[in-house]
Short mmCIF file of C-alpha atoms in Angstrom, two decimals:
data_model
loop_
_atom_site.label_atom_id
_atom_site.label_comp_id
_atom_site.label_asym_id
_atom_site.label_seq_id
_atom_site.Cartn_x
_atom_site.Cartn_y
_atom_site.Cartn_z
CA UNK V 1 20.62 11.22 -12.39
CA UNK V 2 20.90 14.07 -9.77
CA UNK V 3 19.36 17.54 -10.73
CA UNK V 4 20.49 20.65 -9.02
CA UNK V 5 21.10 21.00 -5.43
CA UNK V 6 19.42 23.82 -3.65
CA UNK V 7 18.84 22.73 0.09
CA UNK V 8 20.50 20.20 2.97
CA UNK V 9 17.51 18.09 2.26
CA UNK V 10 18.16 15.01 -0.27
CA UNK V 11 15.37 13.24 -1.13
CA UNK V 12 15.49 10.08 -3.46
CA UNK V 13 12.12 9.70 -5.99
CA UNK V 14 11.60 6.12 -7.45
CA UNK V 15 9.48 5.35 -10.44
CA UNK V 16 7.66 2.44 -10.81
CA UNK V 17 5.06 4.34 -13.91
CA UNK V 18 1.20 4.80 -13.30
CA UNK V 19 -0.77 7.09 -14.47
CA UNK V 20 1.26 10.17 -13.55
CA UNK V 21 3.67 8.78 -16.10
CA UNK V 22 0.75 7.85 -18.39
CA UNK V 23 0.58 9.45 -22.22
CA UNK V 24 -2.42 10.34 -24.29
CA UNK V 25 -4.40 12.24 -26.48
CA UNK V 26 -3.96 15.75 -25.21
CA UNK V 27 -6.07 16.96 -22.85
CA UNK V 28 -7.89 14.11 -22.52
CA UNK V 29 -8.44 12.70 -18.64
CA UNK V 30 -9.19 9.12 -20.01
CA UNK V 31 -8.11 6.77 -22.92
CA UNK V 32 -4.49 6.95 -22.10
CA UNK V 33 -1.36 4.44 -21.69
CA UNK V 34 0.12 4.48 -18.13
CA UNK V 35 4.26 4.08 -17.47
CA UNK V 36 5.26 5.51 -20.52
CA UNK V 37 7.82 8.18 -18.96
CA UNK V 38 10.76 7.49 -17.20
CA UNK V 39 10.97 9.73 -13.64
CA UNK V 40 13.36 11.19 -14.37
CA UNK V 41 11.71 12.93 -17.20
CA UNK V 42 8.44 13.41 -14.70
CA UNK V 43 10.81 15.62 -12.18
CA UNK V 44 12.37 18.06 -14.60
CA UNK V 45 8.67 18.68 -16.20
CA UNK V 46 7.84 19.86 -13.02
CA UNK V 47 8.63 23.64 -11.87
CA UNK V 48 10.02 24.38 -8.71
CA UNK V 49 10.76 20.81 -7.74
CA UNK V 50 14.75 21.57 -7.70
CA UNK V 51 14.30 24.62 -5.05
CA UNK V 52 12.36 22.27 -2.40
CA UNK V 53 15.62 19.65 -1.62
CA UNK V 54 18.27 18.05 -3.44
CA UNK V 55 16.61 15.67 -5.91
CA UNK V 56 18.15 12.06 -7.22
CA UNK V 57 15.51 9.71 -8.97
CA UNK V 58 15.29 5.74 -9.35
CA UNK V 59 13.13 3.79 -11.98
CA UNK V 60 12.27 0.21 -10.94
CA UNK V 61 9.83 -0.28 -13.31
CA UNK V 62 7.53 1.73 -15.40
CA UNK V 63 4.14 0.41 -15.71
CA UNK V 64 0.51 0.28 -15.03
CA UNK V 65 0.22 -0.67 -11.31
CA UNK V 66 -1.86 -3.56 -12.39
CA UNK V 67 0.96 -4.92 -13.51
CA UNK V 68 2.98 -4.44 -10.60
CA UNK V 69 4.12 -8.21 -9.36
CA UNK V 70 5.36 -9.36 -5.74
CA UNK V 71 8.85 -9.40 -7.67
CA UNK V 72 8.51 -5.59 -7.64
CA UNK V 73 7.37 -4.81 -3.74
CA UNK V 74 10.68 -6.62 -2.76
CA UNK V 75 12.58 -4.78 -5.38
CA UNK V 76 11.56 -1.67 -4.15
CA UNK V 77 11.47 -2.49 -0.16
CA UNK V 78 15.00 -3.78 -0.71
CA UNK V 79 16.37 -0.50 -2.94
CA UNK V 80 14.68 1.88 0.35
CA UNK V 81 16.67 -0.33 2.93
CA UNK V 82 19.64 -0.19 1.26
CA UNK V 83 19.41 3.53 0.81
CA UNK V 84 18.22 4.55 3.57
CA UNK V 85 21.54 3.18 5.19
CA UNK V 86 23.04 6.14 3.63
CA UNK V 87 23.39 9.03 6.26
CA UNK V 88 23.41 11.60 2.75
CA UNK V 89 19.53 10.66 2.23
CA UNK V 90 16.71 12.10 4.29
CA UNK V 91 13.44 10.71 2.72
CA UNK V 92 11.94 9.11 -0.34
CA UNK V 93 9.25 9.58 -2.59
CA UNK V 94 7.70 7.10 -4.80
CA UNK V 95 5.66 7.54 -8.08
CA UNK V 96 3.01 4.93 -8.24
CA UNK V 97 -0.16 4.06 -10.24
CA UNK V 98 -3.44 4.57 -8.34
CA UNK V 99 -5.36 1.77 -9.16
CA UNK V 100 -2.83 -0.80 -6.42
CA UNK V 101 -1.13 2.25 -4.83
CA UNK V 102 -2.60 1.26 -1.57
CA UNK V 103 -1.47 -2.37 -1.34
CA UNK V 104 1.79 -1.44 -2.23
CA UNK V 105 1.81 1.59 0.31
CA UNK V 106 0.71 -1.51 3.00
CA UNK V 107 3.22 -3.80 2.18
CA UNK V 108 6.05 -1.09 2.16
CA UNK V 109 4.48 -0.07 5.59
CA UNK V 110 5.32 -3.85 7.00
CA UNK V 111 8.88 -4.39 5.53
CA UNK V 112 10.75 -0.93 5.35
CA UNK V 113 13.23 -0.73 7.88
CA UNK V 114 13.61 2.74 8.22
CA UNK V 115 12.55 6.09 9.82
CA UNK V 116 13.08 8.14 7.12
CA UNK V 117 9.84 9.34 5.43
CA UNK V 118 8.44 6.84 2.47
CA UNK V 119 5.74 8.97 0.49
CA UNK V 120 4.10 7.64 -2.21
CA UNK V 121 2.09 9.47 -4.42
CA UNK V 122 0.82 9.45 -7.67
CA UNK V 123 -2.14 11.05 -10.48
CA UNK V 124 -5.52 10.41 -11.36
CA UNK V 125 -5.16 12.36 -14.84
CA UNK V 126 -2.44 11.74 -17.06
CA UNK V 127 0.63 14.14 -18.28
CA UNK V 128 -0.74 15.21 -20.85
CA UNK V 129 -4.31 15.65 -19.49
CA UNK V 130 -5.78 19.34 -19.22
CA UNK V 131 -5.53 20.14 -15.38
CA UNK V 132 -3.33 17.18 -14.67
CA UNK V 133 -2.91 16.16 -11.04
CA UNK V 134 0.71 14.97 -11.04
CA UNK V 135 2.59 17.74 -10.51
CA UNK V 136 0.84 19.19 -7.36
CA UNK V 137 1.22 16.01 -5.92
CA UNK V 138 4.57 15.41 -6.68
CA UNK V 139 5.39 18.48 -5.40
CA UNK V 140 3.31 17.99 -1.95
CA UNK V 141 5.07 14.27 -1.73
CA UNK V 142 8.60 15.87 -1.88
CA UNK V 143 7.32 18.71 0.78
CA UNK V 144 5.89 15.65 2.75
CA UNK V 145 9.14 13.73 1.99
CA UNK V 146 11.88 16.47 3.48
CA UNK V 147 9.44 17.22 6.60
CA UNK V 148 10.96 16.48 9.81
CA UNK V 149 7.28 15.88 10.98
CA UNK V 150 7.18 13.20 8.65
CA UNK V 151 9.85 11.18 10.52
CA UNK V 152 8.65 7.84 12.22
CA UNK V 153 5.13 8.39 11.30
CA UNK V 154 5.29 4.88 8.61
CA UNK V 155 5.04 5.06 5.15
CA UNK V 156 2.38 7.74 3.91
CA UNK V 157 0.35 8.38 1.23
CA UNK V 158 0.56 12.28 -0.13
CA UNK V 159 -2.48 12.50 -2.93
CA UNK V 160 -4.81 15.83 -3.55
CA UNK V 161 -3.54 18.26 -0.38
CA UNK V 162 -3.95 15.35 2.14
CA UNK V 163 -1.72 12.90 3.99
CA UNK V 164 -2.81 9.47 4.65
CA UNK V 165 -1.25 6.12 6.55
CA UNK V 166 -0.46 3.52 4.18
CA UNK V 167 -2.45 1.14 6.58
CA UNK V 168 -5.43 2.88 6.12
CA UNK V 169 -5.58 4.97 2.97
CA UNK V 170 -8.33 3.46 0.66
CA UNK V 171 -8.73 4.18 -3.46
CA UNK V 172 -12.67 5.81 -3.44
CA UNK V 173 -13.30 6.98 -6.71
CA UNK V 174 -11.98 5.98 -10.31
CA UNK V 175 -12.00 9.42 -11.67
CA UNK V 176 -12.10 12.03 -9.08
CA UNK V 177 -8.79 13.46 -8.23
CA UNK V 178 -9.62 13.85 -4.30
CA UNK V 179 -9.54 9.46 -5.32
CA UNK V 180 -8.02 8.67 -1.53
CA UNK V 181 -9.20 8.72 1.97
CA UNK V 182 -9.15 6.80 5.85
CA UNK V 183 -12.99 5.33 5.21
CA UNK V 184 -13.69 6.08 9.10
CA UNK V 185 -10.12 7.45 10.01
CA UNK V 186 -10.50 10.68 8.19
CA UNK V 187 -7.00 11.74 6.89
CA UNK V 188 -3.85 12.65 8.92
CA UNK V 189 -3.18 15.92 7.99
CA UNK V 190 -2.29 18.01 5.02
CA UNK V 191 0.10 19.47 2.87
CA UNK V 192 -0.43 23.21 1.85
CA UNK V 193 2.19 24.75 -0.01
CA UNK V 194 5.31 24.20 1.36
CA UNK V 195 3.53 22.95 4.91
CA UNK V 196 3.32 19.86 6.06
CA UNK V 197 0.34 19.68 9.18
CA UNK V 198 -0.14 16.52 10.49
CA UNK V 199 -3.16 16.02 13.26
CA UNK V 200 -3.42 12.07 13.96
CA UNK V 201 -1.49 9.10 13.16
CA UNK V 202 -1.62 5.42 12.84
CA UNK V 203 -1.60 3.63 16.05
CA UNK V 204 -0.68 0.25 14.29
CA UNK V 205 3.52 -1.74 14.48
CA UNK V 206 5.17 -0.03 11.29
CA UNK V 207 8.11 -0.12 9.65
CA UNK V 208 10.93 -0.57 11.94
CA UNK V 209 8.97 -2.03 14.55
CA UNK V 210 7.62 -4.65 12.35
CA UNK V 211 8.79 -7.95 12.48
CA UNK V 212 8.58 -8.79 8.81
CA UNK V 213 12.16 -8.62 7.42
CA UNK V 214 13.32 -9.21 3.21
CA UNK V 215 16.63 -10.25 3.55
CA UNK V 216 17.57 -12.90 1.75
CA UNK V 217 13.35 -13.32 0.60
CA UNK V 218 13.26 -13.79 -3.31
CA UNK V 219 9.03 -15.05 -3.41
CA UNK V 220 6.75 -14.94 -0.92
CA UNK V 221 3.96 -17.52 0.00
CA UNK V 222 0.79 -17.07 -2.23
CA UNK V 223 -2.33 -15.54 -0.77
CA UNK V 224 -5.89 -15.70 -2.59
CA UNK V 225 -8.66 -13.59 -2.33
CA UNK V 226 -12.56 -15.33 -2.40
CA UNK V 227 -15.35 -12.84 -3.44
CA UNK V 228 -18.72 -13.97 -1.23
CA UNK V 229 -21.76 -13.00 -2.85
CA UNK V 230 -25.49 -14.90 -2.44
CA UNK V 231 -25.39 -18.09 -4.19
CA UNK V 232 -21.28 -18.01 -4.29
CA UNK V 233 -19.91 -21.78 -5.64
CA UNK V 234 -18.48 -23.18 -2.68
CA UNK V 235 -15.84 -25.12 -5.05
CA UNK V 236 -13.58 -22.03 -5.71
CA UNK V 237 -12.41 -22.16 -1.75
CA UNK V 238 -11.46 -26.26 -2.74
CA UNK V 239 -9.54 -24.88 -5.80
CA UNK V 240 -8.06 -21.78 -3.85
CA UNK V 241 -6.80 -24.25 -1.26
CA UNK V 242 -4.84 -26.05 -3.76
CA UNK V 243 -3.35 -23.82 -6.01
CA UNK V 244 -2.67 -20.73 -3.02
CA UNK V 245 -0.96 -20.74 0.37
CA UNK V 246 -3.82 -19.24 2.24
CA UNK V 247 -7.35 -17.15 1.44
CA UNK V 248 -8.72 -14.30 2.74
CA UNK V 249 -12.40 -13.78 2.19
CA UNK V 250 -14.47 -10.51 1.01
CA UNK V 251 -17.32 -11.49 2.67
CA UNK V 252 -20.53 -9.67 3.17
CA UNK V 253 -21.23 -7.77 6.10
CA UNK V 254 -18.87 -7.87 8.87
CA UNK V 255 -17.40 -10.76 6.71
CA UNK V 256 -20.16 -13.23 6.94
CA UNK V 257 -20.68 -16.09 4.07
CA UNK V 258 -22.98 -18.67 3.24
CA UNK V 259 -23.16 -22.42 5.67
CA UNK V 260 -22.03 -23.94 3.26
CA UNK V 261 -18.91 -21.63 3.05
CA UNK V 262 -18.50 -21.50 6.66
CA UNK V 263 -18.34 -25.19 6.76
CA UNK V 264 -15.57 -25.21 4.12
CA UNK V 265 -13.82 -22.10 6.00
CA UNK V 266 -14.64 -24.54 9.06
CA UNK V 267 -12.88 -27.60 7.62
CA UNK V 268 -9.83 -25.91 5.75
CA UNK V 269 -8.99 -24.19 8.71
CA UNK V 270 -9.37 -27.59 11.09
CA UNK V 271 -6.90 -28.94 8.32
CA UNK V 272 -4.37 -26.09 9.43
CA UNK V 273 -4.91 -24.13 6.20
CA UNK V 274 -4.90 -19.90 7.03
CA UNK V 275 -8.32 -18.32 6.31
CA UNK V 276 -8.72 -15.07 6.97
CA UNK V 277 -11.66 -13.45 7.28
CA UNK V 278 -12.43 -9.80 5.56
CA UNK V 279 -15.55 -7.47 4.09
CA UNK V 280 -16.71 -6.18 0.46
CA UNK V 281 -17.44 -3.60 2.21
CA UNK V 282 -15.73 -0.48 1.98
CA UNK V 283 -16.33 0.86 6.33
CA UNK V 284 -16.22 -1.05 9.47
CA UNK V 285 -14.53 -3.86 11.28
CA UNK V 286 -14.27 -7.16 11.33
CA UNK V 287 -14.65 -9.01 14.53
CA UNK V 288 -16.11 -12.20 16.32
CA UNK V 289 -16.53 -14.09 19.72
CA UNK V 290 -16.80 -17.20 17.46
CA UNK V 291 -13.69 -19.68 17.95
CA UNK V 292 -11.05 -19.14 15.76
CA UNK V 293 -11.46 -22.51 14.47
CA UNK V 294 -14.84 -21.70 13.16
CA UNK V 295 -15.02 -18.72 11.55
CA UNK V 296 -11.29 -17.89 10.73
CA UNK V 297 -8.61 -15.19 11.64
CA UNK V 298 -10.46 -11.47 11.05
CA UNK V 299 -9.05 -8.85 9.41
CA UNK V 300 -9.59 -6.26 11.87
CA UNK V 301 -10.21 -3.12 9.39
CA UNK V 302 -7.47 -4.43 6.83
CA UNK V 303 -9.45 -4.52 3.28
CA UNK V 304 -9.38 -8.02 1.34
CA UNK V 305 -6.22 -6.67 -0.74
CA UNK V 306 -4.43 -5.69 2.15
CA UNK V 307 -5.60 -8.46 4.11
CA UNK V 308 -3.76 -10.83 1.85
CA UNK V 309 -0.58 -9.18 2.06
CA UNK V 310 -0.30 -9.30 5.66
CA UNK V 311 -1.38 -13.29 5.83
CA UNK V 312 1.24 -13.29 2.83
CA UNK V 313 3.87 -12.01 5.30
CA UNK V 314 2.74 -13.86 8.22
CA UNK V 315 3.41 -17.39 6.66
CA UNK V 316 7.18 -15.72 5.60
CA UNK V 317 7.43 -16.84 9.75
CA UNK V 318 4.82 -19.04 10.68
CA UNK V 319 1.77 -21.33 9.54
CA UNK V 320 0.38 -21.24 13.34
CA UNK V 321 -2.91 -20.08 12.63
CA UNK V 322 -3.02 -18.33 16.45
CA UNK V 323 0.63 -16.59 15.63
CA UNK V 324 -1.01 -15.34 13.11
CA UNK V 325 -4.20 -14.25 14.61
CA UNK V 326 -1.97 -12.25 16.96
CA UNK V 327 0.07 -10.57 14.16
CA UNK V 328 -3.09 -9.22 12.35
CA UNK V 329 -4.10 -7.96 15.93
CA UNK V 330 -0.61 -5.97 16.23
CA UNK V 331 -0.31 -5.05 12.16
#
């Protein structure tokens, strides 16, 4: 479908459903069913979309981004880097649920090949919700999308006036529409009307200066995710290491778990199997002077969720558990 063409801008927007395409009783913030309107149909609801670029739009999928697979992140990586080979587009903007938006940002961030600006956005309130949040930030993702200040910068996150890196943008609250922010990092700048400010940005390999490349990748390896918590059973890491290709741990503190955990961590990762080591909690980073051996490969400031699709990428080129060490340094 291509709607009207105002401007020299061309900006491609690609579905995938969420709550910005969610339906429900009118009015209502909650109690709805996400991915229930095509993009398409999202676009021409709102007003003065056509007058900010030339607008095309894409559904991959249309559903609640709890159902989003590892199917759909190479679907969607692969449809930007073919696109983005066209000289006619300028940027992108995808429509995504809130509740993964951020791993999905993060693994877009590590296997887009292009400078173009990726912006995803999406709503906390429905369509039909009193006061619904969709359209503003549609509109402030396509602003962010045709910005020439938005070139290089990675894949970003437009949600509620601000701009964040997909690396570091981090779902807060489960209601509130201001649901996104950095944790420590703050935001990188904002979008005001047809503005686009930008202040800091991400210091980590993006895009294309990552290594991690899709062609010719139909599955990736498996990554689990252990929740540590006082008294944790130490038998889920023994199942984990059977049925995944490597763990990353939400552990407490600056990622710390249990001796008995640490000697399973200890002897998993003495057997060559990837542990990586993350936090439950939401601020901080994860570091040690321990041998890798020990303790496993930390996470740096990477979240358990995002943690696991890095290590997920990682063993797409190597099972060395230093390689890999070094690549969640760089990523």
């Amino acid at each position: 479908m291509i709607l009207q063409k105002i401007e020299t801008k061309n900006i491609v927007i690609i579905g995938t459903g969420g709550t910005i395409a969610g339906v429900g009783r009118v009015g209502n913030t909650s109690s709805y069913e996400a991915g229930q309107i095509e993009v398409n149909d999202l676009v021409d609801a709102v007003e003065g979309l056509s007058s900010l670029a030339n607008l095309s739009t894409k559904n991959i999928t249309n559903v609640d981004s709890c159902d989003i697979t590892q199917e759909d992140y190479i679907k969607i990586a692969n449809y930007i880097n073919q696109s983005s080979e066209d000289n006619n587009i300028d940027g992108f903007v995808v429509t995504h649920g809130t509740d993964t938006l951020e791993e999905t940002a993060y693994f877009l961030n590590l296997t887009v090949k292009t400078n173009k600006p990726v912006v995803i956005t999406g709503a906390m309130r429905p369509a039909t919700a009193t006061s619904a949040d969709g359209p503003l930030n549609l509109y402030q993702a396509i602003v962010l999308a045709r910005s020439e200040k938005a070139i290089g910068k990675g894949v970003l996150v437009s949600f509620c006036d601000c701009i964040y890196s997909a690396r570091d943008v981090h779902k807060v609250s489960c209601f509130k529409v201001n649901a996104f922010n950095q944790k420590d990092f703050g935001c990188l700048g904002y979008v005001r009307d047809d503005e686009v400010y930008f202040y800091n940005e991400s210091s980590k390999l993006h895009t294309v200066k990552s290594e991690f490349d899709l062609k010719d990748v139909k599955k990736l390896p498996y990554v689990s995710v252990a929740y540590f918590f006082a008294g944790a059973d130490v038998g889920i890491l023994d199942y984990l290491s059977k049925t995944s290709n490597g763990v990353v741990i939400a552990g407490a503190g600056c990622g710390g778990s249990s001796k008995v955990w640490n000697k399973k961590i200890e002897e998993l990762l003495k057997d060559g199997f990837p542990v990586v080591r993350s936090t439950r909690i939401s601020s901080g980073l994860v570091t040690s002077e321990k041998s890798l051996n020990k303790y496993g490969i930390c996470a740096d400031t990477l979240p358990p969720q995002k943690a696991r699709i890095l290590l997920s990428l990682c063993l797409s080129k190597t099972t060395d558990l230093n390689k890999i060490s070094d690549m969640f340094r760089k990523y």
